[in-house]
């Protein structure tokens, strides 16, 4: 019986970091879709799409988590092409190299196919997951703000007491 009472008390003494609700990766999310699943079960996909998925995961994960594309509300091939073209420009400028055109086409092909399966055919399920991710992202943003406010408080130094005219 004593051990049951001790465990909750230990949580009170644990360092603040251990009590944080979100991981560092979650707190770093730039978009709500960054918080979604990072992988897709492609076992039922055609072999070509499974290979395209591997190329997509390898290529896109160099700059951001695959969750960003997998959970984004983008559906059409044209929208994916525009999205990948924007990533191409960013990598060209920031990294000094760019996305291989063949890898870009494989990624576009996979993302368009996957969107039809998971986002269009299961529109209600995808909409429900999107709402959950948006709510989670709102909580993450509040937590980020709270942690930033705490960090800012620590930076503020109390003025030294006046010691005379030296």
Coordinates of N, CA and C in Angstrom, one line a residue:
X1 N 0.8 -1.2 0.0 CA 0.0 0.0 0.0 C 0.9 1.3 0.0
X2 N 2.0 1.2 0.7 CA 2.9 2.4 0.8 C 3.4 2.8 -0.6
X3 N 3.7 1.8 -1.4 CA 4.3 2.1 -2.8 C 3.3 2.8 -3.6
X4 N 2.0 2.6 -3.4 CA 1.0 3.3 -4.2 C 1.0 4.8 -3.9
X5 N 1.3 5.1 -2.6 CA 1.3 6.5 -2.2 C 2.6 7.2 -2.6
X6 N 3.7 6.5 -2.7 CA 5.0 7.0 -2.9 C 5.1 7.5 -4.4
X7 N 4.5 6.7 -5.3 CA 4.7 7.0 -6.7 C 4.1 8.4 -7.1
X8 N 2.9 8.8 -6.7 CA 2.4 10.1 -7.0 C 3.3 11.2 -6.4
X9 N 3.8 11.0 -5.2 CA 4.7 11.9 -4.6 C 6.0 12.1 -5.3
X10 N 6.5 11.0 -5.9 CA 7.7 11.1 -6.7 C 7.5 12.0 -7.9
X11 N 6.4 12.0 -8.5 CA 6.1 12.8 -9.6 C 6.2 14.3 -9.3
X12 N 5.8 14.6 -8.1 CA 5.9 16.0 -7.6 C 7.4 16.5 -7.5
X13 N 8.3 15.6 -7.2 CA 9.7 15.9 -7.0 C 10.5 15.8 -8.3
X14 N 9.9 15.2 -9.3 CA 10.6 15.0 -10.6 C 11.0 16.3 -11.2
X15 N 12.1 16.3 -11.9 CA 12.4 17.6 -12.6 C 11.3 18.0 -13.6
X16 N 11.3 19.3 -13.8 CA 10.2 19.9 -14.7 C 10.2 19.3 -16.0
X17 N 11.4 18.9 -16.6 CA 11.5 18.4 -17.9 C 10.7 17.1 -18.0
X18 N 10.7 16.3 -17.0 CA 10.1 15.0 -17.0 C 8.5 15.1 -17.0
X19 N 8.1 16.3 -16.5 CA 6.6 16.5 -16.4 C 6.1 17.2 -17.7
X20 N 6.9 17.5 -18.7 CA 6.4 18.2 -19.9 C 5.5 17.2 -20.6
X21 N 4.5 17.8 -21.2 CA 3.5 16.9 -21.8 C 3.9 16.5 -23.2
X22 N 4.7 17.3 -23.9 CA 5.0 17.0 -25.3 C 6.5 16.8 -25.5
X23 N 6.8 16.0 -26.5 CA 8.2 15.8 -26.8 C 8.8 17.0 -27.5
X24 N 10.1 17.1 -27.5 CA 10.8 18.2 -28.2 C 10.4 18.2 -29.7
X25 N 10.3 17.1 -30.3 CA 9.8 17.0 -31.7 C 8.4 17.6 -31.9
X26 N 7.5 17.3 -31.0 CA 6.2 17.8 -31.1 C 6.2 19.3 -30.8
X27 N 7.0 19.8 -29.9 CA 7.0 21.2 -29.6 C 7.6 22.0 -30.8
X28 N 8.5 21.3 -31.6 CA 9.1 22.0 -32.8 C 8.2 22.0 -34.0
X29 N 7.1 21.3 -34.0 CA 6.2 21.2 -35.1 C 5.9 22.6 -35.7
X30 N 6.0 22.8 -37.0 CA 5.7 24.1 -37.6 C 4.2 24.1 -38.1
X31 N 3.7 22.9 -38.4 CA 2.3 22.8 -38.9 C 1.6 21.7 -38.2
X32 N 0.3 21.7 -38.2 CA -0.5 20.7 -37.5 C -0.2 19.3 -38.1
X33 N 0.0 19.2 -39.4 CA 0.2 17.9 -40.0 C 1.6 17.3 -39.7
X34 N 2.5 18.1 -39.1 CA 3.8 17.6 -38.6 C 3.6 16.6 -37.5
X35 N 2.4 16.7 -36.8 CA 2.2 15.9 -35.6 C 1.5 14.6 -35.9
X36 N 1.2 14.4 -37.2 CA 0.5 13.1 -37.6 C 1.5 12.0 -37.7
X37 N 1.0 10.8 -38.2 CA 1.9 9.7 -38.4 C 3.0 10.0 -39.4
X38 N 4.2 9.4 -39.2 CA 5.4 9.6 -40.0 C 5.5 8.6 -41.1
X39 N 4.7 7.5 -41.0 CA 4.8 6.4 -41.9 C 3.4 6.0 -42.4
X40 N 3.4 5.3 -43.5 CA 2.2 4.8 -44.1 C 2.4 3.3 -44.3
X41 N 1.4 2.5 -44.0 CA 1.5 1.1 -44.3 C 1.2 0.9 -45.8
X42 N 2.2 0.6 -46.5 CA 2.0 0.4 -48.0 C 1.9 -1.0 -48.4
X43 N 1.7 -1.9 -47.5 CA 1.7 -3.3 -47.9 C 0.6 -3.7 -48.9
X44 N -0.5 -3.0 -48.9 CA -1.6 -3.2 -49.9 C -1.4 -2.4 -51.2
X45 N -0.4 -1.5 -51.2 CA -0.1 -0.7 -52.4 C 0.6 -1.5 -53.5
X46 N 0.5 -1.1 -54.8 CA 1.2 -1.8 -55.8 C 2.7 -1.6 -55.6
X47 N 3.5 -2.6 -56.1 CA 5.0 -2.6 -55.9 C 5.6 -1.2 -56.3
X48 N 5.2 -0.7 -57.4 CA 5.7 0.6 -57.9 C 5.5 1.7 -56.8
X49 N 4.3 1.7 -56.2 CA 4.0 2.7 -55.2 C 4.8 2.5 -53.9
X50 N 5.1 1.2 -53.6 CA 5.9 0.9 -52.4 C 7.3 1.4 -52.7
X51 N 7.9 1.3 -53.9 CA 9.2 1.8 -54.2 C 9.2 3.3 -54.2
X52 N 8.1 3.9 -54.8 CA 8.0 5.4 -54.7 C 7.9 5.9 -53.3
X53 N 7.3 5.1 -52.4 CA 7.2 5.5 -51.0 C 8.6 5.5 -50.4
X54 N 9.4 4.5 -50.7 CA 10.8 4.5 -50.2 C 11.6 5.7 -50.7
X55 N 11.4 6.1 -51.9 CA 12.1 7.2 -52.5 C 11.6 8.5 -51.8
X56 N 10.3 8.6 -51.7 CA 9.7 9.8 -51.0 C 10.3 9.9 -49.6
X57 N 10.2 8.8 -48.8 CA 10.7 8.9 -47.4 C 12.1 9.3 -47.3
X58 N 13.0 8.7 -48.2 CA 14.4 9.0 -48.1 C 14.6 10.5 -48.5
X59 N 14.0 10.9 -49.6 CA 14.2 12.3 -50.1 C 13.7 13.4 -49.2
X60 N 12.4 13.2 -48.9 CA 11.8 14.3 -48.1 C 12.2 14.4 -46.7
X61 N 12.6 13.3 -46.1 CA 13.0 13.3 -44.7 C 14.4 14.0 -44.5
X62 N 15.0 14.4 -45.5 CA 16.3 15.1 -45.4 C 16.1 16.5 -44.8
X63 N 14.9 17.0 -45.1 CA 14.7 18.4 -44.6 C 13.6 18.5 -43.6
X64 N 12.6 17.6 -43.6 CA 11.5 17.6 -42.6 C 11.0 16.2 -42.4
X65 N 10.2 16.1 -41.4 CA 9.6 14.7 -41.2 C 8.6 14.4 -42.3
X66 N 8.6 13.1 -42.7 CA 7.6 12.7 -43.7 C 6.2 13.0 -43.3
X67 N 5.9 13.1 -42.0 CA 4.5 13.4 -41.6 C 4.0 14.7 -42.2
X68 N 4.9 15.6 -42.5 CA 4.4 16.9 -43.1 C 3.7 16.7 -44.4
X69 N 4.2 15.8 -45.3 CA 3.5 15.6 -46.5 C 2.4 14.5 -46.4
X70 N 2.6 13.5 -45.5 CA 1.6 12.5 -45.4 C 0.3 13.0 -44.8
X71 N 0.4 14.0 -44.0 CA -0.8 14.5 -43.3 C -1.3 15.8 -43.8
X72 N -0.6 16.4 -44.8 CA -1.0 17.6 -45.3 C -2.4 17.5 -46.1
X73 N -3.1 18.6 -46.2 CA -4.4 18.5 -46.9 C -4.3 18.5 -48.4
X74 N -3.1 18.4 -48.9 CA -2.9 18.4 -50.4 C -3.3 17.0 -51.0
X75 N -4.0 17.1 -52.1 CA -4.6 15.9 -52.7 C -4.2 15.7 -54.1
X76 N -4.3 16.7 -55.0 CA -4.2 16.5 -56.4 C -2.7 16.4 -56.8
X77 N -2.5 15.7 -57.9 CA -1.1 15.6 -58.5 C -0.6 17.0 -58.8
X78 N -1.4 17.9 -59.3 CA -0.9 19.3 -59.7 C -0.4 20.0 -58.4
X79 N -1.2 19.9 -57.3 CA -0.8 20.5 -56.1 C 0.5 19.9 -55.5
X80 N 0.6 18.6 -55.6 CA 1.8 18.0 -55.1 C 3.0 18.4 -56.0
X81 N 2.8 18.5 -57.3 CA 3.9 19.0 -58.2 C 4.3 20.4 -57.8
X82 N 3.4 21.3 -57.5 CA 3.7 22.6 -57.1 C 4.4 22.6 -55.7
X83 N 4.0 21.8 -54.8 CA 4.6 21.7 -53.5 C 6.0 21.2 -53.6
X84 N 6.2 20.1 -54.4 CA 7.6 19.6 -54.6 C 8.5 20.6 -55.3
X85 N 7.9 21.3 -56.3 CA 8.7 22.4 -57.0 C 9.2 23.4 -56.0
X86 N 8.3 23.8 -55.0 CA 8.7 24.8 -54.0 C 9.8 24.2 -53.1
X87 N 9.8 22.9 -52.8 CA 10.8 22.2 -52.0 C 12.1 22.2 -52.8
X88 N 12.0 22.0 -54.1 CA 13.1 21.9 -55.0 C 13.9 23.3 -54.9
X89 N 13.1 24.4 -55.0 CA 13.7 25.7 -54.9 C 14.4 26.0 -53.6
X90 N 13.7 25.5 -52.5 CA 14.3 25.7 -51.2 C 15.6 24.9 -51.0
X91 N 15.7 23.7 -51.5 CA 16.9 22.9 -51.3 C 18.0 23.5 -52.2
X92 N 17.6 24.0 -53.4 CA 18.6 24.6 -54.3 C 19.3 25.8 -53.7
X93 N 18.5 26.6 -53.0 CA 19.0 27.8 -52.3 C 19.7 27.5 -51.0
X94 N 19.1 26.7 -50.1 CA 19.7 26.5 -48.8 C 20.8 25.5 -48.7
X95 N 20.6 24.4 -49.5 CA 21.6 23.3 -49.3 C 22.6 23.3 -50.4
X96 N 22.4 24.1 -51.4 CA 23.3 24.2 -52.5 C 23.2 23.0 -53.5
X97 N 22.3 22.1 -53.2 CA 21.9 21.1 -54.2 C 20.4 21.0 -54.2
X98 N 19.9 20.2 -55.1 CA 18.5 20.1 -55.2 C 18.0 18.7 -55.3
X99 N 16.7 18.6 -55.2 CA 16.0 17.3 -55.3 C 16.2 16.7 -56.7
X100 N 16.6 15.5 -56.8 CA 16.8 14.8 -58.0 C 15.5 14.8 -58.8
X101 N 15.4 15.1 -60.0 CA 14.1 15.1 -60.8 C 13.4 13.8 -60.8
X102 N 14.1 12.7 -60.9 CA 13.5 11.3 -60.8 C 12.9 11.1 -59.4
X103 N 13.6 11.5 -58.4 CA 13.1 11.3 -57.0 C 11.9 12.2 -56.8
X104 N 11.9 13.4 -57.4 CA 10.7 14.3 -57.3 C 9.5 13.6 -58.0
X105 N 9.7 13.1 -59.1 CA 8.6 12.4 -59.8 C 8.1 11.2 -59.1
X106 N 9.0 10.4 -58.5 CA 8.5 9.3 -57.7 C 7.7 9.8 -56.4
X107 N 8.2 10.8 -55.8 CA 7.5 11.4 -54.6 C 6.1 11.9 -55.0
X108 N 6.1 12.6 -56.1 CA 4.8 13.1 -56.6 C 3.8 12.0 -56.9
X109 N 4.3 11.0 -57.6 CA 3.5 9.8 -57.9 C 3.0 9.1 -56.7
X110 N 3.8 8.9 -55.7 CA 3.4 8.3 -54.5 C 2.4 9.1 -53.7
X111 N 2.7 10.4 -53.6 CA 1.8 11.3 -52.8 C 0.4 11.4 -53.4
X112 N 0.4 11.5 -54.7 CA -0.9 11.6 -55.4 C -1.7 10.3 -55.2
X113 N -1.0 9.2 -55.4 CA -1.7 7.9 -55.2 C -2.2 7.7 -53.7
X114 N -1.3 8.0 -52.8 CA -1.6 7.8 -51.4 C -2.8 8.8 -51.0
X115 N -2.8 10.0 -51.5 CA -3.8 10.9 -51.2 C -5.2 10.4 -51.7
X116 N -5.2 9.7 -52.8 CA -6.5 9.1 -53.3 C -7.0 8.0 -52.3
X117 N -6.0 7.2 -51.9 CA -6.4 6.1 -51.0 C -6.8 6.6 -49.6
X118 N -6.0 7.4 -48.9 CA -6.2 7.8 -47.5 C -7.0 9.0 -47.3
X119 N -7.0 10.0 -48.3 CA -7.6 11.3 -48.1 C -8.9 11.4 -48.8
X120 N -9.0 10.8 -50.0 CA -10.2 11.0 -50.8 C -11.2 9.8 -50.5
X121 N -10.7 8.6 -50.6 CA -11.6 7.4 -50.4 C -12.1 7.4 -48.9
X122 N -11.2 7.8 -48.0 CA -11.6 7.8 -46.6 C -11.6 9.2 -46.1
X123 N -12.5 10.0 -46.8 CA -12.5 11.5 -46.5 C -13.0 11.8 -45.1
X124 N -14.0 11.0 -44.6 CA -14.4 11.3 -43.2 C -13.4 10.9 -42.2
X125 N -12.7 9.8 -42.4 CA -11.6 9.4 -41.5 C -10.5 10.4 -41.5
X126 N -10.1 10.9 -42.7 CA -9.0 11.9 -42.8 C -9.4 13.2 -42.2
X127 N -10.7 13.6 -42.4 CA -11.2 14.8 -41.8 C -11.1 14.7 -40.2
X128 N -11.5 13.6 -39.7 CA -11.5 13.4 -38.2 C -10.1 13.5 -37.7
X129 N -9.1 12.8 -38.4 CA -7.7 12.9 -38.0 C -7.2 14.3 -38.1
X130 N -7.6 15.0 -39.1 CA -7.2 16.4 -39.2 C -7.6 17.2 -38.1
X131 N -8.9 17.1 -37.7 CA -9.4 17.8 -36.5 C -8.6 17.5 -35.2
X132 N -8.3 16.2 -35.1 CA -7.5 15.8 -33.9 C -6.1 16.5 -33.9
X133 N -5.5 16.5 -35.1 CA -4.2 17.1 -35.2 C -4.2 18.6 -35.0
X134 N -5.2 19.2 -35.5 CA -5.4 20.7 -35.2 C -5.6 21.0 -33.7
X135 N -6.4 20.2 -33.1 CA -6.6 20.4 -31.6 C -5.2 20.1 -30.9
X136 N -4.5 19.1 -31.2 CA -3.2 18.8 -30.6 C -2.3 19.9 -30.9
X137 N -2.2 20.4 -32.1 CA -1.3 21.5 -32.4 C -1.6 22.8 -31.6
X138 N -2.9 23.0 -31.4 CA -3.3 24.2 -30.5 C -2.7 24.0 -29.1
X139 N -2.8 22.8 -28.6 CA -2.3 22.5 -27.3 C -0.7 22.6 -27.3
X140 N -0.1 22.1 -28.3 CA 1.4 22.2 -28.4 C 1.8 23.7 -28.5
X141 N 1.1 24.5 -29.2 CA 1.4 25.9 -29.3 C 1.3 26.6 -27.9
X142 N 0.2 26.3 -27.2 CA 0.0 26.8 -25.9 C 1.2 26.4 -24.9
X143 N 1.6 25.1 -25.0 CA 2.7 24.7 -24.2 C 4.0 25.4 -24.6
X144 N 4.2 25.5 -25.9 CA 5.4 26.3 -26.4 C 5.4 27.7 -25.8
X145 N 4.3 28.3 -25.9 CA 4.2 29.7 -25.3 C 4.5 29.7 -23.8
X146 N 3.9 28.7 -23.1 CA 4.2 28.6 -21.7 C 5.7 28.4 -21.4
X147 N 6.3 27.5 -22.1 CA 7.7 27.3 -21.9 C 8.6 28.5 -22.2
X148 N 8.2 29.2 -23.3 CA 8.9 30.4 -23.7 C 8.8 31.5 -22.6
X149 N 7.6 31.6 -22.0 CA 7.4 32.6 -21.0 C 8.2 32.3 -19.8
X150 N 8.3 31.0 -19.4 CA 9.1 30.6 -18.3 C 10.6 30.9 -18.6
X151 N 11.0 30.6 -19.8 CA 12.4 30.9 -20.2 C 12.7 32.4 -20.1
X152 N 11.7 33.2 -20.6 CA 11.9 34.6 -20.5 C 12.0 35.2 -19.1
X153 N 11.2 34.6 -18.2 CA 11.2 35.0 -16.8 C 12.6 34.7 -16.2
X154 N 13.2 33.6 -16.6 CA 14.6 33.3 -16.1 C 15.6 34.3 -16.6
X155 N 15.4 34.8 -17.8 CA 16.3 35.8 -18.3 C 16.3 37.2 -17.7
X156 N 15.1 37.5 -17.1 CA 15.0 38.8 -16.5 C 15.7 38.8 -15.2
X157 N 16.6 39.7 -15.0 CA 17.4 39.7 -13.8 C 16.8 40.9 -12.9
X158 N 16.8 40.6 -11.6 CA 16.4 41.6 -10.7 C 17.4 42.7 -10.6
X159 N 17.1 43.9 -10.6 CA 18.1 45.0 -10.5 C 18.8 44.9 -9.2
X160 N 20.1 45.2 -9.2 CA 20.9 45.2 -8.0 C 20.5 46.3 -7.1
X161 N 20.5 46.1 -5.8 CA 20.1 47.1 -4.9 C 21.1 48.4 -5.0
X162 N 20.6 49.5 -4.8 CA 21.4 50.7 -4.9 C 22.3 50.8 -3.7
X163 N 23.6 51.0 -4.0 CA 24.6 50.9 -3.0 C 25.3 52.2 -2.7
X164 N 24.7 53.3 -3.2 CA 25.3 54.6 -2.9 C 25.9 55.1 -4.2
X165 N 26.6 56.2 -4.1 CA 27.1 56.9 -5.3 C 28.5 56.5 -5.7
X166 N 28.8 55.3 -5.9 CA 30.1 54.9 -6.3 C 30.3 55.0 -7.8

